[in-house]
Tab-separated table of C-alpha atoms in Angstrom:
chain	number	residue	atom	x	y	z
E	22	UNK	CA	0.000	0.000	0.000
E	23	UNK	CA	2.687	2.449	0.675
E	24	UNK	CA	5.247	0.934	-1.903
E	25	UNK	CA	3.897	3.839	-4.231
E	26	UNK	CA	4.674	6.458	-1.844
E	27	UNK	CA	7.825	5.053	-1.161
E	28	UNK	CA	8.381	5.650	-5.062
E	29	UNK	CA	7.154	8.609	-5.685
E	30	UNK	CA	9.825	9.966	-3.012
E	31	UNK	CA	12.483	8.290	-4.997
E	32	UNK	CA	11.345	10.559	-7.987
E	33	UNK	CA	10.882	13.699	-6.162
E	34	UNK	CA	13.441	16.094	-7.404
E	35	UNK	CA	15.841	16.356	-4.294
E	36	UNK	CA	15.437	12.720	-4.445
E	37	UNK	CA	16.961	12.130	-7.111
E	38	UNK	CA	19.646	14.921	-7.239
E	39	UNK	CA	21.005	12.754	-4.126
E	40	UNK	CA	21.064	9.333	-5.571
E	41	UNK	CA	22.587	11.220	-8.951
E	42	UNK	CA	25.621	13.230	-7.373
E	43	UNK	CA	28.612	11.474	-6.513
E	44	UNK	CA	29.170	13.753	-3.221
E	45	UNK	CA	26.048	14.267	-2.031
E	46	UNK	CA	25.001	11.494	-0.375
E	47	UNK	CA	28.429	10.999	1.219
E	48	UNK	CA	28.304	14.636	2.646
E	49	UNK	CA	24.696	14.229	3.815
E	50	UNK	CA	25.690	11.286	5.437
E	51	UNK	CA	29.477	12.874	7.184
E	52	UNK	CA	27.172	15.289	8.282
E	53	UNK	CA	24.444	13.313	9.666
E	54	UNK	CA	26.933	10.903	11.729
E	55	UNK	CA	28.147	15.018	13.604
E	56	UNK	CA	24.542	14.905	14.717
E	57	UNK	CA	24.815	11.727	15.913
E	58	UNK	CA	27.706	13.072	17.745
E	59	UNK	CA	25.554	16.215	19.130
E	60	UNK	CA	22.572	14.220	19.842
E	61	UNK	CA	24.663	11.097	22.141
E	62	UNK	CA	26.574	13.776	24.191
E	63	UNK	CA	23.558	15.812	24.564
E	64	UNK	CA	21.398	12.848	25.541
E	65	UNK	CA	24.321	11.440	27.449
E	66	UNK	CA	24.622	14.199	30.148
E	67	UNK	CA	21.495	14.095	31.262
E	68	UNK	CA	20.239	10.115	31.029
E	69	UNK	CA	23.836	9.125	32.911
E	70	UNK	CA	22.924	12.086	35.599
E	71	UNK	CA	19.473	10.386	36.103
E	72	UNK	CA	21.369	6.825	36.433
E	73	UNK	CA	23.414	8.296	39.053
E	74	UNK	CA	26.991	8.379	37.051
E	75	UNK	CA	28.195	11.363	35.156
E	76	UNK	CA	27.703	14.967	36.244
E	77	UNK	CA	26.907	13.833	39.593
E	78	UNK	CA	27.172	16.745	41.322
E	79	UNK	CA	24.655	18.946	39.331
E	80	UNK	CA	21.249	19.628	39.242
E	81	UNK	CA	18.884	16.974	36.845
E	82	UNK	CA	16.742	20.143	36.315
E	83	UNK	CA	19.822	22.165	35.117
E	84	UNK	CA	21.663	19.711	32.780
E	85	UNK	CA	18.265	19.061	31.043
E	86	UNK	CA	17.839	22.517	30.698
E	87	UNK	CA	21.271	23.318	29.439
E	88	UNK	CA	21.284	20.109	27.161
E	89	UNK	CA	18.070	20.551	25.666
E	90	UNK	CA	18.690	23.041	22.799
E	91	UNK	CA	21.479	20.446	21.745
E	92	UNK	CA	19.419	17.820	21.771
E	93	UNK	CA	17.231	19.744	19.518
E	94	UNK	CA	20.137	21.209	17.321
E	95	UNK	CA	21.010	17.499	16.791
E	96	UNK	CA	17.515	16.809	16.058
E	97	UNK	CA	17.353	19.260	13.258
E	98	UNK	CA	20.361	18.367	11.832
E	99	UNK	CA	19.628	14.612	11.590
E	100	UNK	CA	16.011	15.302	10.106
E	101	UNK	CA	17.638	18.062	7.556
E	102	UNK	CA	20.048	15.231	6.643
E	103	UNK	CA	18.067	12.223	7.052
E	104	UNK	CA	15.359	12.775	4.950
E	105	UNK	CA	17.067	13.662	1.466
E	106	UNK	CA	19.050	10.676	2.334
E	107	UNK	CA	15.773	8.687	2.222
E	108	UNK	CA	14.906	10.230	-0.637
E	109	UNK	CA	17.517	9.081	-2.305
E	110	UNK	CA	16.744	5.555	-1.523
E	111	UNK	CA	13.279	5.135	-0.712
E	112	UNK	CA	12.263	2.148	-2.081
E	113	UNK	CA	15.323	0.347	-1.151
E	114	UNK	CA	14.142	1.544	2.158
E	115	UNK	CA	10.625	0.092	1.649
E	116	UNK	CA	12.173	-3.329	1.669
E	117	UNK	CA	14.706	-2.335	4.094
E	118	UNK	CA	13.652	-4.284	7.889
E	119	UNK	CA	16.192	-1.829	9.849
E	120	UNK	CA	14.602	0.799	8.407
E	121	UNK	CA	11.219	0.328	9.811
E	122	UNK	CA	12.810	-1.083	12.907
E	123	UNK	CA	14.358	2.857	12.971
E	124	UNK	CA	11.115	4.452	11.797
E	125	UNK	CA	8.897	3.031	14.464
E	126	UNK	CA	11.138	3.528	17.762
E	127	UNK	CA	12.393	6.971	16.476
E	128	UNK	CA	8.706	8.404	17.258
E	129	UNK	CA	8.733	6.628	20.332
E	130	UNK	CA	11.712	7.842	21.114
E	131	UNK	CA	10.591	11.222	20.523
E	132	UNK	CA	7.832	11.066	22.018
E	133	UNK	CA	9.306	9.222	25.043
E	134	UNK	CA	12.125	12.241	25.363
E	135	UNK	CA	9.913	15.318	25.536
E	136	UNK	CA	6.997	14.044	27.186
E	137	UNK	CA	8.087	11.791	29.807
E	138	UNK	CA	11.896	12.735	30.110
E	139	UNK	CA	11.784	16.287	30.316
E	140	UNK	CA	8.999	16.190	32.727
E	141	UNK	CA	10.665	13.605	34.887
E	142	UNK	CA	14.043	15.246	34.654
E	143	UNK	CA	12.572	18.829	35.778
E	144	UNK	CA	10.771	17.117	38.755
E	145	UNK	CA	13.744	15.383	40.006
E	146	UNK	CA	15.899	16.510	42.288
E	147	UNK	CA	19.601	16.119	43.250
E	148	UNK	CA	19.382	12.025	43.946
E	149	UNK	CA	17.290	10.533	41.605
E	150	UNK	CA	14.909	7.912	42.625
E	151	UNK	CA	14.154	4.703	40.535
E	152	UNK	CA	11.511	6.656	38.180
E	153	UNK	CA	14.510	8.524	37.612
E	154	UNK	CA	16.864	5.968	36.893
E	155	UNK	CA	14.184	4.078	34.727
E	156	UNK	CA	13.761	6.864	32.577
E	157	UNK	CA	17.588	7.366	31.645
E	158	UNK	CA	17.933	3.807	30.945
E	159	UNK	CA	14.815	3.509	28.867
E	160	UNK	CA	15.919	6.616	27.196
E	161	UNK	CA	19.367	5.177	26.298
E	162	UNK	CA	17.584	1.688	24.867
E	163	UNK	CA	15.470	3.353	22.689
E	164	UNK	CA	18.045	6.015	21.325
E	165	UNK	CA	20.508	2.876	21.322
E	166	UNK	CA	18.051	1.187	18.828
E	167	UNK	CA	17.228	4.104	16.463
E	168	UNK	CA	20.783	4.865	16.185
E	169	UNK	CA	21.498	1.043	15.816
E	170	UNK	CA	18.785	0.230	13.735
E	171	UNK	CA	20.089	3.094	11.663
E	172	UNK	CA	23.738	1.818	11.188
E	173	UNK	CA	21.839	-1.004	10.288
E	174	UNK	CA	19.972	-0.358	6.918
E	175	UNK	CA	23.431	0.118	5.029
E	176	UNK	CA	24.293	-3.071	6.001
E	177	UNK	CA	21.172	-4.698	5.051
P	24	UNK	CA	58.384	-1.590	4.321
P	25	UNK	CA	55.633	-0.415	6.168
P	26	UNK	CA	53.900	-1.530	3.031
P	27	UNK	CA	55.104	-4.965	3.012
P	28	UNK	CA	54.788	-5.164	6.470
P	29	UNK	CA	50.760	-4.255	6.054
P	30	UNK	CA	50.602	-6.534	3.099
P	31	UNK	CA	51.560	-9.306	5.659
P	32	UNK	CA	49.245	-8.092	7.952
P	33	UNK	CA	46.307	-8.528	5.560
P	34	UNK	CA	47.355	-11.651	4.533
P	35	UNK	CA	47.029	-13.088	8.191
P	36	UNK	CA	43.617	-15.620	8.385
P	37	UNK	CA	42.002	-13.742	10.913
P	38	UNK	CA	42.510	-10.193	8.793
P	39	UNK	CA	41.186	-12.567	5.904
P	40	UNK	CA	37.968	-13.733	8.002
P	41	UNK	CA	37.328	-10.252	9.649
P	42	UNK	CA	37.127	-8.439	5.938
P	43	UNK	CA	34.821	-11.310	4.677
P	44	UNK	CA	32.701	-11.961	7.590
P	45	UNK	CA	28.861	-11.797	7.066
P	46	UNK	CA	28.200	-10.512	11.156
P	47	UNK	CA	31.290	-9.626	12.973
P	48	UNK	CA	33.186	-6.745	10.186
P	49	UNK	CA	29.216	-4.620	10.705
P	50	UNK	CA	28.922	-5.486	14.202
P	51	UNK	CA	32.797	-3.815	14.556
P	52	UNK	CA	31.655	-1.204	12.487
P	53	UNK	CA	28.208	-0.180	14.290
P	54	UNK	CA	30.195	-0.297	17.499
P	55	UNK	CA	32.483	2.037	16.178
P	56	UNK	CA	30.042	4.257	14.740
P	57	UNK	CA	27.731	4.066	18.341
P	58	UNK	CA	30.913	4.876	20.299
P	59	UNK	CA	30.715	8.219	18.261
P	60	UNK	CA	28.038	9.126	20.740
P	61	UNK	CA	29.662	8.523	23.888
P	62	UNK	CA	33.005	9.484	22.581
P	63	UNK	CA	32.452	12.218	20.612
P	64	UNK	CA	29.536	13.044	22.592
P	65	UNK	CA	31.126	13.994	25.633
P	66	UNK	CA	33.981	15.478	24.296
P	67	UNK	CA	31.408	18.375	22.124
P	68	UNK	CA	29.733	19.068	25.273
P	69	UNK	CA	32.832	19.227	27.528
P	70	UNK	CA	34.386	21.694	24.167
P	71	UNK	CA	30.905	23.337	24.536
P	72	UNK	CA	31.400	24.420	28.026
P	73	UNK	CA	35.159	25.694	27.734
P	74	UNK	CA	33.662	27.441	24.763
P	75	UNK	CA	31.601	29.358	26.828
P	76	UNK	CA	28.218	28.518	25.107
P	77	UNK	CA	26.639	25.804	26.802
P	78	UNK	CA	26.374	24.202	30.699
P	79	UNK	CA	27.354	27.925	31.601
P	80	UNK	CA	26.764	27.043	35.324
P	81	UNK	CA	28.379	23.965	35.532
P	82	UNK	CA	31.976	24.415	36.918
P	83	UNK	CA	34.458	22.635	34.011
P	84	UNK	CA	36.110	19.946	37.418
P	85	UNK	CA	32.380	18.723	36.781
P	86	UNK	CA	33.149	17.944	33.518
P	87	UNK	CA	37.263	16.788	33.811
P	88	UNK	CA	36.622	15.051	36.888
P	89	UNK	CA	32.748	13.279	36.433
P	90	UNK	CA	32.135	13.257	32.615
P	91	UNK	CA	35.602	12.305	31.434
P	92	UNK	CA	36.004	9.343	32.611
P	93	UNK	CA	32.935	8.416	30.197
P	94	UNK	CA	34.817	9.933	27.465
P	95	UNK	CA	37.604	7.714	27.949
P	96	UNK	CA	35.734	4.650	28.073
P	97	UNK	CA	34.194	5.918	24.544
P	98	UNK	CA	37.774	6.735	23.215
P	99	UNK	CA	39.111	2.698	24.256
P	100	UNK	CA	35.716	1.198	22.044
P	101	UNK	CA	36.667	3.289	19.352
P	102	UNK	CA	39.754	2.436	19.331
P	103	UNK	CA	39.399	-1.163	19.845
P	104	UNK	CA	36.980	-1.248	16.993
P	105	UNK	CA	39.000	1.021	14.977
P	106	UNK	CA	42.243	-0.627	15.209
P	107	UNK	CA	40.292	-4.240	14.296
P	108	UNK	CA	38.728	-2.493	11.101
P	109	UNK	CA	42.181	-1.004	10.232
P	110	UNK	CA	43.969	-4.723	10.928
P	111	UNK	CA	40.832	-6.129	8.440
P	112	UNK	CA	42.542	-4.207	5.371
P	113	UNK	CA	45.349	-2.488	6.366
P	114	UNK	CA	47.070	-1.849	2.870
P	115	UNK	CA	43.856	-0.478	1.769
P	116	UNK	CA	43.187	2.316	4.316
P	117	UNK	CA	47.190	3.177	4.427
P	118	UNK	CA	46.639	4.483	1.143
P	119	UNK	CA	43.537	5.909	1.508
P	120	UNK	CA	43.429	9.874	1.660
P	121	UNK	CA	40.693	10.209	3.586
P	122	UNK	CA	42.521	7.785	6.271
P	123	UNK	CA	45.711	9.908	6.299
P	124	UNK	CA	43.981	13.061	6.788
P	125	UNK	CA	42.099	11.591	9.741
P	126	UNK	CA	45.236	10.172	11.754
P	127	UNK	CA	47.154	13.278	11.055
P	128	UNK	CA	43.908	15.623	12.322
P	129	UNK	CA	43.426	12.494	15.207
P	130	UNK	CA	46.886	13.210	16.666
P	131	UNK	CA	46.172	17.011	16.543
P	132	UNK	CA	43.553	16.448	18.698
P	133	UNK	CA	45.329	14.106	21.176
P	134	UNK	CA	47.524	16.750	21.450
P	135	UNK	CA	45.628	19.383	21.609
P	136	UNK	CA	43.651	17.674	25.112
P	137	UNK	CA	47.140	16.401	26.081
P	138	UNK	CA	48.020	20.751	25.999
P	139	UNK	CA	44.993	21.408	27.620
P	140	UNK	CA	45.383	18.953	30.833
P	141	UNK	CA	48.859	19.628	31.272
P	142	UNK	CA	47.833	23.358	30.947
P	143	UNK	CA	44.652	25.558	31.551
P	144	UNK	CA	43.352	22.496	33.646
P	145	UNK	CA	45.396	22.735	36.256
P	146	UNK	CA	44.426	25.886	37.420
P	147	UNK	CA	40.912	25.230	36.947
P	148	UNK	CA	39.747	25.741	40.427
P	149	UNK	CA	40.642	29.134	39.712
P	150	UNK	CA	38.595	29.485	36.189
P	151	UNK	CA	35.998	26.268	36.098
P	152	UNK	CA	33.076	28.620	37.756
P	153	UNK	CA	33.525	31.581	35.237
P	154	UNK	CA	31.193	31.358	32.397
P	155	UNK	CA	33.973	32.304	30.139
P	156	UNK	CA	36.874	30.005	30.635
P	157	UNK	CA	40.624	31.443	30.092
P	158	UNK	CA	41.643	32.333	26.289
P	159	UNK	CA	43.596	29.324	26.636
P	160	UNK	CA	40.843	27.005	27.750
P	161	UNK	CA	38.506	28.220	24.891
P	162	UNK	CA	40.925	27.888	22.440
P	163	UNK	CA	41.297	24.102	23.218
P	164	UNK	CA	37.621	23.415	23.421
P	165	UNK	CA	37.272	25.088	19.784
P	166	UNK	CA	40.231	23.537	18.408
P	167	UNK	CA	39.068	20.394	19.791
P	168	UNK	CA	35.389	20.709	18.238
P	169	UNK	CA	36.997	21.267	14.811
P	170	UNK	CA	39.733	18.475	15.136
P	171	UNK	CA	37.022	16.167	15.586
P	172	UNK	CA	34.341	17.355	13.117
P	173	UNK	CA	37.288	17.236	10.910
P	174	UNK	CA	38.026	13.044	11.567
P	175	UNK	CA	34.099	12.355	11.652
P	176	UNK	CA	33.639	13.544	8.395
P	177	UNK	CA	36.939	12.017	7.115
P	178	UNK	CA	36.567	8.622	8.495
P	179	UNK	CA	32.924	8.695	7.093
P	180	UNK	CA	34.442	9.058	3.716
P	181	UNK	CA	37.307	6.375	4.276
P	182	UNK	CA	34.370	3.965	3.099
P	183	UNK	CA	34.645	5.759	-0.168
P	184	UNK	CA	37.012	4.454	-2.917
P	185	UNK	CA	37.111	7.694	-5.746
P	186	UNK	CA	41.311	8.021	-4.794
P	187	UNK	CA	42.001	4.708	-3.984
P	188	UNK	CA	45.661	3.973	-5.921
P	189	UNK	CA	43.922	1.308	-8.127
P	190	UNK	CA	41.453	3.852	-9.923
P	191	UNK	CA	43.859	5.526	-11.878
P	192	UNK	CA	44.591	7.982	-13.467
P	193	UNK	CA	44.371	10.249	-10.780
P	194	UNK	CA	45.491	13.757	-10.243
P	195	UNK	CA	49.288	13.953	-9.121
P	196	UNK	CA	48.142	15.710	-5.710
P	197	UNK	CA	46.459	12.698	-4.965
P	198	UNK	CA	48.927	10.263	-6.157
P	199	UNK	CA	51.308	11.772	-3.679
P	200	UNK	CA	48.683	12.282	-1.075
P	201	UNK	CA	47.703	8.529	-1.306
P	202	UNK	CA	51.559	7.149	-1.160
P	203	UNK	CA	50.564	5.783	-4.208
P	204	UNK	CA	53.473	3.842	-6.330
P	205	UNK	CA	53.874	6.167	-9.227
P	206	UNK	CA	52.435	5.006	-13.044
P	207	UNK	CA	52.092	1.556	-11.345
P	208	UNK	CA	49.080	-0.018	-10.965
């Protein structure tokens, strides 16, 4: 059913400038991995603080704070980069299983980070409890598997 | 001889079954890329602070002293994996540009953070509350940053082949660049 989609985003224009150029994909993808890069240490500071390692003697509330705009730079930069790189390959993604594996945590993911994370991290205080604990771990799972899940569909 | 002595190395069975593995060569690979996170991770937001532009109330011994140890435990995975992807094709990647350009920019940055800890560090109980770190400490974070942008993006392109020495002709630049044996090949 969504096979057609999947093509028609293979012939959209950026599309197939991507799969065409001999650079662009490479660059797209250089510059998707320093997101990557962004988006770990950003996600890193706070979900160790929450496990009880890391930036120990800080604030949860703080580090959240202060990481969140990187988190979201990151974001931005692996969605700007992400999707013509799709593009490019659609319908190998299609019949790709990492990809969906990606497609369907990533929202979770999301969803996970700024609805239950940042509200959890604001609330918590300098030891957090087990919620707080739980959170960072299930936050570093799921990130673990989009990002893994990602490495994934070149090698599939 | 360092090129007959990676030759050798390539040649050895478990270089052979590393390169042609169906599992293991990804598997070293994803952990390598992963590692970028934790590695790379917590060295931007450590570079971030002695910037001056992020964790502005967060004194920098937070970071040195609590975050990186984390960042050293990143640095040994991706150097463990690294070293076992270089060892699956060494003769390959010692003439690839992209691969020369990252170990020179790599040892830049190792010395850059070896400057930096035998340096601005050690007076950071003076400095690590100011939300503006030392010239010297911002300089390091920002060299740092750009070191490592520099080796992301150039070990990302290691997987590509357009100057390998076997493609010829290529330009002289990256003949010379490459190490490659001149007009052979």
């Amino acid at each position: 059913m969504l096979e057609p989609f999947f093509r028609w985003c293979e012939s959209t224009l950026i599309g197939r400038a991507v799969a065409e150029s001999v650079w662009a994909f490479p660059i797209l993808e250089a510059v998707h991995l320093l997101g990557l890069c962004i988006l770990g240490g950003a996600l890193l500071v706070v979900d160790l603080r929450l496990l009880g390692a890391g930036l120990t003697g800080q604030p949860v509330a703080r580090l959240a704070r202060n990481a969140r705009r990187w988190l979201i730079t990151a974001l931005v930069i692996m969605v700007a980069t992400g999707i013509p790189l799709f593009l490019s390959e659609a319908i190998k993604a299609y019949y790709n299983t990492s990809f969906w594996v990606k497609m369907i945590t990533l929202p979770v993911a999301l969803l996970f980070t700024f609805a239950v994370r940042e509200r959890v991290s604001r609330e918590e205080g300098r030891e957090p409890g087990v919620r707080g604990k739980v959170v960072g771990a299930v936050s570093l799972a799921l990130w673990f598997t989009v990002a893994a899940a990602g490495r994934w569909i070149g090698f599939s | 001889m360092i090129e007959r002595f990676l030759g050798w190395l390539g040649e050895t069975p478990w270089s052979v079954a590393l390169l042609e593995s169906l599992y293991v060569w990804p598997l070293v690979e994803s952990t390598h890329v992963l590692a970028l996170g934790l590695f790379v991770g917590t060295t931007v937001m450590m570079d971030l602070r002695l910037v001056g532009i992020a964790f502005r109330k967060v004194p920098v011994q937070a970071f040195t002293g609590r975050l990186l140890p984390w960042t050293h435990i990143g640095f040994v995975i991706m150097a463990v994996t690294g070293l076992l992807l270089f060892y699956s094709q060494p003769l390959r990647y010692y003439h690839n540009v992209f691969f020369r350009v990252k170990v020179v920019v790599l040892i830049a940055a190792g010395i850059n953070a070896f400057i930096f800890h035998r340096g601005a560090q050690r007076q950071a109980a003076e400095w690590g509350d100011d939300v503006l770190p030392p010239r010297a400490a911002r300089a390091a974070g920002a060299v740092s940053l750009a070191a490592w942008t520099v080796v992301v993006v150039t070990g990302r392109l290691i997987a590509y082949n357009w100057f390998d020495c076997d493609l010829q002709p290529q330009p002289d630049w990256v003949n010379w660049a490459a190490g490659c044996a001149a007009g052979s090949e």
